[in-house]
PDB file of C-alpha atoms in Angstrom:
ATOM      1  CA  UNK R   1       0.000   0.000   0.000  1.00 53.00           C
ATOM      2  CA  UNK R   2       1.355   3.653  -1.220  1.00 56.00           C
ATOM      3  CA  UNK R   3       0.833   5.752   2.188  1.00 57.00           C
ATOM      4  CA  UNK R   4       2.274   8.311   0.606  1.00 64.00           C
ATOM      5  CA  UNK R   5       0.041   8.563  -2.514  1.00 61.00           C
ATOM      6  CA  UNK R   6      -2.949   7.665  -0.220  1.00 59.00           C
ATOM      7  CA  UNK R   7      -1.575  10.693   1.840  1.00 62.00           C
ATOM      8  CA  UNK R   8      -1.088  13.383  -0.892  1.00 64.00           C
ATOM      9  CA  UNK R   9      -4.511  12.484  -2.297  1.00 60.00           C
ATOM     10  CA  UNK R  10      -6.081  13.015   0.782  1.00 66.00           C
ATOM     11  CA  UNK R  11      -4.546  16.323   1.413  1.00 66.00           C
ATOM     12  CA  UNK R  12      -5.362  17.622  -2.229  1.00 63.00           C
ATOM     13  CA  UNK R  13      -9.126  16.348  -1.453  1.00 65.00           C
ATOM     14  CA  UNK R  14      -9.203  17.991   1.422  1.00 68.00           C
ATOM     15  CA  UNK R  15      -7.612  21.297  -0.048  1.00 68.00           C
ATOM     16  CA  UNK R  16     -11.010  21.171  -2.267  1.00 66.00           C
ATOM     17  CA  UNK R  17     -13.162  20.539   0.544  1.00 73.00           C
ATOM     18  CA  UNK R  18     -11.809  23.747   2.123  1.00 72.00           C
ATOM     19  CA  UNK R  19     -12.248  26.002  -0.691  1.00 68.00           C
ATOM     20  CA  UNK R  20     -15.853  25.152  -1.026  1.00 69.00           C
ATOM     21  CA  UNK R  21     -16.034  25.825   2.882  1.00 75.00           C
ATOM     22  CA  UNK R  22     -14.113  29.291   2.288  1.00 72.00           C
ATOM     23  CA  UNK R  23     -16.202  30.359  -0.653  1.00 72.00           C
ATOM     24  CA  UNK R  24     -19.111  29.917   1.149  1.00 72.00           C
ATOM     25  CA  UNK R  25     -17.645  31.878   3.768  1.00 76.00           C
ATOM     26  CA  UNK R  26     -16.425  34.705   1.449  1.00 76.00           C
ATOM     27  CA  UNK R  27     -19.349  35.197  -1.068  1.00 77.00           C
ATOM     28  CA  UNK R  28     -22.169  35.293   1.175  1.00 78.00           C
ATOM     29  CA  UNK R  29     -20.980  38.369   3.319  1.00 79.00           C
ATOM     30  CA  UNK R  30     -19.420  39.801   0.180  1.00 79.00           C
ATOM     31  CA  UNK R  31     -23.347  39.610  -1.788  1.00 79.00           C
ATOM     32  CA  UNK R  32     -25.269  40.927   1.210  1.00 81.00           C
ATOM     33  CA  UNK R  33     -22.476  43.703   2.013  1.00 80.00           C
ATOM     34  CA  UNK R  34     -22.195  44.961  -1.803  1.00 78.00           C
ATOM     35  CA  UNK R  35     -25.330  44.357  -3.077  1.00 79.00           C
ATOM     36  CA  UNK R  36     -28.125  43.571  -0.508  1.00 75.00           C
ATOM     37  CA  UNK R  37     -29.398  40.550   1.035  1.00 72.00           C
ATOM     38  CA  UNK R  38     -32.261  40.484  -0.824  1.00 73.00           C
ATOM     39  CA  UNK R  39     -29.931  40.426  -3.498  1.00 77.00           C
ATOM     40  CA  UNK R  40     -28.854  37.034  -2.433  1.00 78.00           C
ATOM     41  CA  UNK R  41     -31.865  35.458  -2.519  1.00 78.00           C
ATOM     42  CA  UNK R  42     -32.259  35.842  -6.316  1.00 79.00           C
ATOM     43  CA  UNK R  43     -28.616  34.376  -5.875  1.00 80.00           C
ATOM     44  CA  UNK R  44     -29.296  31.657  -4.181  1.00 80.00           C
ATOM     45  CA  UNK R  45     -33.076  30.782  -6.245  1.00 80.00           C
ATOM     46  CA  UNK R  46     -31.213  31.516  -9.739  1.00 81.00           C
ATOM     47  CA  UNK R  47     -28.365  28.756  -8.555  1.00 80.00           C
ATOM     48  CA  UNK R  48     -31.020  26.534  -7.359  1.00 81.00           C
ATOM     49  CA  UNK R  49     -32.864  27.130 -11.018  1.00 81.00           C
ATOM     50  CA  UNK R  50     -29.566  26.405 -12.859  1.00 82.00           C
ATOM     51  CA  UNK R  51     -28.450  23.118 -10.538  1.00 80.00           C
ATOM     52  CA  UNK R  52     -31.787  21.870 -11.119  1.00 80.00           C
ATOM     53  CA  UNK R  53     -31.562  22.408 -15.266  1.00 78.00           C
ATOM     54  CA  UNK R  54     -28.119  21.259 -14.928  1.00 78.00           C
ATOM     55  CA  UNK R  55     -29.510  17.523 -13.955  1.00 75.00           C
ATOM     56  CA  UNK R  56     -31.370  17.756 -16.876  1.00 72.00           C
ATOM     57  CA  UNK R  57     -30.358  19.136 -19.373  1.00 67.00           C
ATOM     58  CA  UNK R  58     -26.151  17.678 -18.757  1.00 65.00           C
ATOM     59  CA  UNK R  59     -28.271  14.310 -19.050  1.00 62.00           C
ATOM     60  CA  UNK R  60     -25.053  13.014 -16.153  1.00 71.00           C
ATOM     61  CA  UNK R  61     -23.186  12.813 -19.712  1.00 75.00           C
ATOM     62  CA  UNK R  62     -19.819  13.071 -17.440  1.00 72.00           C
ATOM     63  CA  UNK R  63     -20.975  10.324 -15.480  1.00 76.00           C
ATOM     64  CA  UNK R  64     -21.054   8.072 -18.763  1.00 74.00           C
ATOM     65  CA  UNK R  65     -17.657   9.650 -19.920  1.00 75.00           C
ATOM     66  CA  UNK R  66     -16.697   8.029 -16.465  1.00 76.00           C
ATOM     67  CA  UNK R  67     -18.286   5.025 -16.867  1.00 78.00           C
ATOM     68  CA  UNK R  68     -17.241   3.857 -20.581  1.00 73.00           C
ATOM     69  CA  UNK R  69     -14.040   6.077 -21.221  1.00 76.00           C
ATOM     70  CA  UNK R  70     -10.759   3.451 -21.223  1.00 75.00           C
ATOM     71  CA  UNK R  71      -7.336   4.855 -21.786  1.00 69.00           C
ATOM     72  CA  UNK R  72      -6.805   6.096 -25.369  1.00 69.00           C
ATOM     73  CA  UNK R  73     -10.071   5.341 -26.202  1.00 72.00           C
ATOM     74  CA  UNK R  74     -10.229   9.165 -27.908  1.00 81.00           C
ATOM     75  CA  UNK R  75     -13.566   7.788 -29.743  1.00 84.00           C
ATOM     76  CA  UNK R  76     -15.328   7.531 -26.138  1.00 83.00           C
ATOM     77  CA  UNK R  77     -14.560  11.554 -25.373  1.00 85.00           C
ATOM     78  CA  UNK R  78     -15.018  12.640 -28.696  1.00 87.00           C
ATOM     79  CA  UNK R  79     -18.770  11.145 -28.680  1.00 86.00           C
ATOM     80  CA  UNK R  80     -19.509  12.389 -25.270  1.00 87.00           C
ATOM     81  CA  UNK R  81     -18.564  15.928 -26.026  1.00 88.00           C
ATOM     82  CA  UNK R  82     -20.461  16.352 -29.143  1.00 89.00           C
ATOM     83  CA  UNK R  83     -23.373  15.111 -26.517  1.00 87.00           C
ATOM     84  CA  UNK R  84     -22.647  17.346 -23.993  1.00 89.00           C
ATOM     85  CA  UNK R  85     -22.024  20.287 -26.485  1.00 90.00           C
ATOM     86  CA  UNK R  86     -26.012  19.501 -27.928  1.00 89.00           C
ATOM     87  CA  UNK R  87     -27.574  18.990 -24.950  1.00 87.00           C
ATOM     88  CA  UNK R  88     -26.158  22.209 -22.860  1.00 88.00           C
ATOM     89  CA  UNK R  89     -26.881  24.466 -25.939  1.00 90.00           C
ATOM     90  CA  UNK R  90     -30.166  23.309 -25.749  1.00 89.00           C
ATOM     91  CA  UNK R  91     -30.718  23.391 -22.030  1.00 86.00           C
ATOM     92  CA  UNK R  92     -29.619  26.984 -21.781  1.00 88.00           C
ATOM     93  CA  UNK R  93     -31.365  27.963 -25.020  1.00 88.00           C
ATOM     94  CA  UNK R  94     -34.866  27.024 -23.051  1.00 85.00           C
ATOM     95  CA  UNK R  95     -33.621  29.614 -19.922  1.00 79.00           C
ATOM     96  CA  UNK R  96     -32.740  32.453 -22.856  1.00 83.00           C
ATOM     97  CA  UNK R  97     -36.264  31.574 -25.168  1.00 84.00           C
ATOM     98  CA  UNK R  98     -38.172  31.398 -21.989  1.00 80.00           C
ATOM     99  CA  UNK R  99     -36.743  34.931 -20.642  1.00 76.00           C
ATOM    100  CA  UNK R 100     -37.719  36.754 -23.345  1.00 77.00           C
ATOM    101  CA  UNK R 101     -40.849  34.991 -24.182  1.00 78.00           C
ATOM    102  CA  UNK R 102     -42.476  35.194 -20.195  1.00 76.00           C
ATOM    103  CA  UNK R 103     -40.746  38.151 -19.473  1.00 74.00           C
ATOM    104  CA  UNK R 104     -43.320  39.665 -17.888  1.00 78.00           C
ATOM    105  CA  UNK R 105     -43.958  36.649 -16.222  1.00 76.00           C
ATOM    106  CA  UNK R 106     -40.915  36.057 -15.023  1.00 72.00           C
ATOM    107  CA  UNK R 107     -40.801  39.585 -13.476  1.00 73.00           C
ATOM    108  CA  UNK R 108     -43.990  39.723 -12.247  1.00 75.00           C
ATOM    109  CA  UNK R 109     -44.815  36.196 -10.766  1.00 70.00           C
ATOM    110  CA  UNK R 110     -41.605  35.175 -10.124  1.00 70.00           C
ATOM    111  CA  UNK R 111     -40.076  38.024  -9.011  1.00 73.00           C
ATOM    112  CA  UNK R 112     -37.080  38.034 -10.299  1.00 75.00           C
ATOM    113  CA  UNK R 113     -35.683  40.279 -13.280  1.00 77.00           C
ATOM    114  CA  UNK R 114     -35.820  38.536 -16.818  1.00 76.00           C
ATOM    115  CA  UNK R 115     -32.459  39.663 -17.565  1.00 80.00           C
ATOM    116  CA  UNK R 116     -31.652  37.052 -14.591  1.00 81.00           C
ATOM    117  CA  UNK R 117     -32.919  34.461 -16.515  1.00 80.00           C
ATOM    118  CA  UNK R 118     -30.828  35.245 -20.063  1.00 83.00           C
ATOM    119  CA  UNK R 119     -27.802  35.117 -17.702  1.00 87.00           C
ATOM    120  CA  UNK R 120     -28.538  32.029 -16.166  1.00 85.00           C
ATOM    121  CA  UNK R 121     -28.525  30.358 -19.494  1.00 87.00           C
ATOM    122  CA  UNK R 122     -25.214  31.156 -19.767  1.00 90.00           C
ATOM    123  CA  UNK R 123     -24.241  30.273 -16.501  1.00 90.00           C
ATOM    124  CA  UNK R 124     -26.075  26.792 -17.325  1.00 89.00           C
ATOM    125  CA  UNK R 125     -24.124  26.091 -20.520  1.00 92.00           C
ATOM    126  CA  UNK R 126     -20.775  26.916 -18.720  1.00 92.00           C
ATOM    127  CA  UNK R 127     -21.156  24.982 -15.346  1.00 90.00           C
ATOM    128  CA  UNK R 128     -22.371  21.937 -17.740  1.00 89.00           C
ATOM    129  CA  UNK R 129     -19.152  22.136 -20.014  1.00 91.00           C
ATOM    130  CA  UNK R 130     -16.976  22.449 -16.733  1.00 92.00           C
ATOM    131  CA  UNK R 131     -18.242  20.167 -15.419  1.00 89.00           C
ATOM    132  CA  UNK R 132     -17.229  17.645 -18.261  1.00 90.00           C
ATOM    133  CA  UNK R 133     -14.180  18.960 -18.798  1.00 91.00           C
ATOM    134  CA  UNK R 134     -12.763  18.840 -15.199  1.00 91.00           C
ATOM    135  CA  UNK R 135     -14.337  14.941 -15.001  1.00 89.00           C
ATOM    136  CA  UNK R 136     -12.166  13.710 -18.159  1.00 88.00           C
ATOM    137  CA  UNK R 137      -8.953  13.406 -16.081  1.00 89.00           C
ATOM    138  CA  UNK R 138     -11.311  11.311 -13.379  1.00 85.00           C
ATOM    139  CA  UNK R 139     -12.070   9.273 -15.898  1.00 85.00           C
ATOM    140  CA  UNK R 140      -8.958   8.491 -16.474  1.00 84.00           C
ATOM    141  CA  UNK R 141      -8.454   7.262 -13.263  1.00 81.00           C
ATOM    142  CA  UNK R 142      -6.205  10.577 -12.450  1.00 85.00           C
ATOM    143  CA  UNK R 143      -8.089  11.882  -9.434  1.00 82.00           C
ATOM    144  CA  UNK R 144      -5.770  13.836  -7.892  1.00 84.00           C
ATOM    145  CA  UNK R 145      -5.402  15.893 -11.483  1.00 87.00           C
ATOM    146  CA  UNK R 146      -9.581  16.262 -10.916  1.00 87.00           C
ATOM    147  CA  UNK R 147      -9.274  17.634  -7.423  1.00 85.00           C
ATOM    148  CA  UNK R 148      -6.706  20.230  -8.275  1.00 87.00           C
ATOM    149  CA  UNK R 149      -8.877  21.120 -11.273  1.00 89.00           C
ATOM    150  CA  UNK R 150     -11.576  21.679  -9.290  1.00 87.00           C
ATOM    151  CA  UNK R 151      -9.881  23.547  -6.706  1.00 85.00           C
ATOM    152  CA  UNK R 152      -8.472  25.893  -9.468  1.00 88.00           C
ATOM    153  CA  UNK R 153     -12.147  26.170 -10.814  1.00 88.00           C
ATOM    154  CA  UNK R 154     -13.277  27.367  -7.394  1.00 85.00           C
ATOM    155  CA  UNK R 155     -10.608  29.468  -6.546  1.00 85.00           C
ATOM    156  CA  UNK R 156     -10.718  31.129  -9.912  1.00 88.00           C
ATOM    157  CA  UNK R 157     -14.531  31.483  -9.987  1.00 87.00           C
ATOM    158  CA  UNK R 158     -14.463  32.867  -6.386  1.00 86.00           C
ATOM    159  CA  UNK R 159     -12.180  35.535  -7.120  1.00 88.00           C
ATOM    160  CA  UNK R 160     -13.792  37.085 -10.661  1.00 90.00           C
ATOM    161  CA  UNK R 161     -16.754  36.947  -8.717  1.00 87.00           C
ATOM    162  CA  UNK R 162     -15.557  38.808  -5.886  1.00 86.00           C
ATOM    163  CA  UNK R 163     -14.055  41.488  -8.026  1.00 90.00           C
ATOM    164  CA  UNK R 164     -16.806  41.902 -10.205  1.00 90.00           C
ATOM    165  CA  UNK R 165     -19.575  42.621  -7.455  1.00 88.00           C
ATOM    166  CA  UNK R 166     -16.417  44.876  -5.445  1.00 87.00           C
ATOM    167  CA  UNK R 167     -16.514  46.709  -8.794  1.00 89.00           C
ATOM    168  CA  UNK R 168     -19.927  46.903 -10.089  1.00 89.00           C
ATOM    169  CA  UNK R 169     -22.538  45.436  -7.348  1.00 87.00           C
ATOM    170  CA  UNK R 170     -24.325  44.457  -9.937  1.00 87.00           C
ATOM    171  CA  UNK R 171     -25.782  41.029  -9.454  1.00 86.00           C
ATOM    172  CA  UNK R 172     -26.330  39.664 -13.187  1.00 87.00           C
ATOM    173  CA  UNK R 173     -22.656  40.833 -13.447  1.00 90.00           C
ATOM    174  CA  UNK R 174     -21.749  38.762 -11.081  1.00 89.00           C
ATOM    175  CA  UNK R 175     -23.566  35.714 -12.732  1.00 89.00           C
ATOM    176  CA  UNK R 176     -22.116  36.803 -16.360  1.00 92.00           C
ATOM    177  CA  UNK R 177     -18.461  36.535 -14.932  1.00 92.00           C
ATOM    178  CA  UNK R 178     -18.876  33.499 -13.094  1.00 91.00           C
ATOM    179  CA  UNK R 179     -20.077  31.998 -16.235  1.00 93.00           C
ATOM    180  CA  UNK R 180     -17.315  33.307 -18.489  1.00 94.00           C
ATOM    181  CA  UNK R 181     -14.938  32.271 -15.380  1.00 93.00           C
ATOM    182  CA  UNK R 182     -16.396  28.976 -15.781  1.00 93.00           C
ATOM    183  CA  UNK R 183     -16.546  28.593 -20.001  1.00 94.00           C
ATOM    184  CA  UNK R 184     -12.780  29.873 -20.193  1.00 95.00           C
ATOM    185  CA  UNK R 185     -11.478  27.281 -17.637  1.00 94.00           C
ATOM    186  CA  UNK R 186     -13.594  24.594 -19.653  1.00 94.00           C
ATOM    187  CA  UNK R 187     -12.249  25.585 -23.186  1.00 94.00           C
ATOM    188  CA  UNK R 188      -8.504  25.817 -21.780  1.00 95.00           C
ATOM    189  CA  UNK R 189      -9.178  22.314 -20.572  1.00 93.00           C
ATOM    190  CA  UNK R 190     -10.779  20.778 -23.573  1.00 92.00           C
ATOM    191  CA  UNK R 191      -8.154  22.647 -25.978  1.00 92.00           C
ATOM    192  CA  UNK R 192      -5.601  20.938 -23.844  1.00 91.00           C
ATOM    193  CA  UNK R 193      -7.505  17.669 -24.035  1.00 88.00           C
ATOM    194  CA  UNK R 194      -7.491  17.734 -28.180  1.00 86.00           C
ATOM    195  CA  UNK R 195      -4.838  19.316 -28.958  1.00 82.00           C
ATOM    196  CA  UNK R 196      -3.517  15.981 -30.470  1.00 69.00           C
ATOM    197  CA  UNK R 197      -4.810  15.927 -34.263  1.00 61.00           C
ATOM    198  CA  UNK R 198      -5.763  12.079 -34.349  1.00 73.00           C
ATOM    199  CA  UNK R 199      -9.291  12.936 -32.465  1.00 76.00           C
ATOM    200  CA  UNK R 200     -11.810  10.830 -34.330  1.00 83.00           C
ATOM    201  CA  UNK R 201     -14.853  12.999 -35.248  1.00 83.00           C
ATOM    202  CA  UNK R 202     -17.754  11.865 -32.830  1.00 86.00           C
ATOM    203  CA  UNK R 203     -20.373   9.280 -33.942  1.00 84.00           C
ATOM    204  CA  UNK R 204     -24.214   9.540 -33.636  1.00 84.00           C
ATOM    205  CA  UNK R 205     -24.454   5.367 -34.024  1.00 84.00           C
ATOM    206  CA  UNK R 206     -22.953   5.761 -30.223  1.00 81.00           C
ATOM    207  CA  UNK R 207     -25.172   8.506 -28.523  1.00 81.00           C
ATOM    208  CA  UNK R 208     -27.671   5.986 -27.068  1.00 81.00           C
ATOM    209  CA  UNK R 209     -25.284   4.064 -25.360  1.00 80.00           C
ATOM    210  CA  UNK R 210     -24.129   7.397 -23.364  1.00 77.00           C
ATOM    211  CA  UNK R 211     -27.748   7.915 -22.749  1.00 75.00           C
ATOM    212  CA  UNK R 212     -28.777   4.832 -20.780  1.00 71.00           C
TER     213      UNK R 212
END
């Protein structure tokens, strides 16, 4: 038994852990300071509204990249992100069509401004495609490379957003860079991931058997 690698992936685990502790921590008192604290409850419902879609409309597609990705199997990611890439455009599309269809609904019923809404697709379409591309080195059986990817994503994500409400207290600002935080750190990755030029294109014939 490697103590030492069972050590050093514990400690990068719990490095994660603590960041998600501390940006709790940090954001809350940083939202209700700068902005309101009415302000963070359409913070807290629009995150809610996005984790929810997120179920849905990711379809757990990192969870099959997980499940059927082998090492070097390059078909395996290239099929799951063309998945992934369909699904969260179409998943946030339904937040942006439905913000400017219901508008008035949306500001009148639920309370919340539509412009909210337009942002959280966005938001949706970047946390999705993070989400993938942080899991692909998980999949690969390369955890501790997942945990400092997340822990980058965090730290990253907790910083733009603390400078952008500092800045602007503006909350849909705030939701606009944590999305673009999230869809830079995602492209990096998944440039990284292909930047080899024998990447198969992806095949439809395959999508079902991500899907069950």
């Amino acid at each position: 038994m490697d103590f030492r690698r069972i050590l050093s992936d514990t400690v990068v685990s719990g490095l994660r852990t603590s960041l998600v502790i501390l940006r709790g921590i940090i954001v809350i008192p940083i939202i209700t300071r700068f902005i309101g604290g009415e302000t963070y409850g359409l913070w807290a419902s629009t995150f809610a509204l996005v984790s929810l879609a997120m179920t849905v409309g990711g379809l757990h597609i990192h969870g099959a990249l997980i499940r059927y990705l082998k090492p070097d199997d390059r078909q395996a990611f290239s099929d799951t992100l063309a998945l992934i890439l369909i699904s969260s455009t179409v998943a946030s599309s339904i937040f942006l069509v439905f913000g400017v269809v219901f508008e008035k609904f949306v500001e009148n019923v639920l309370n919340m401004p539509s412009e909210l809404l337009l942002v959280g697709g966005l938001l949706l379409f970047s946390q999705v495609m993070v989400e993938f591309s942080v899991n692909y080195p998980r999949a690969l059986s390369r955890v501790k490379t997942f945990e400092l990817l997340q822990s980058v994503r965090m730290a990253f994500g907790t910083v733009v957003l603390g400078l952008v409400i500092f800045y602007t207290r503006d909350i849909i600002l705030a939701f606009l860079g944590l999305a673009i935080a999230d869809l830079a750190l995602a492209l990096l990755l998944i440039a990284f991931y292909l930047r080899r030029s024998d990447f198969p294109l992806p095949d439809p014939s395959n999508f079902t058997r991500y899907l069950r």
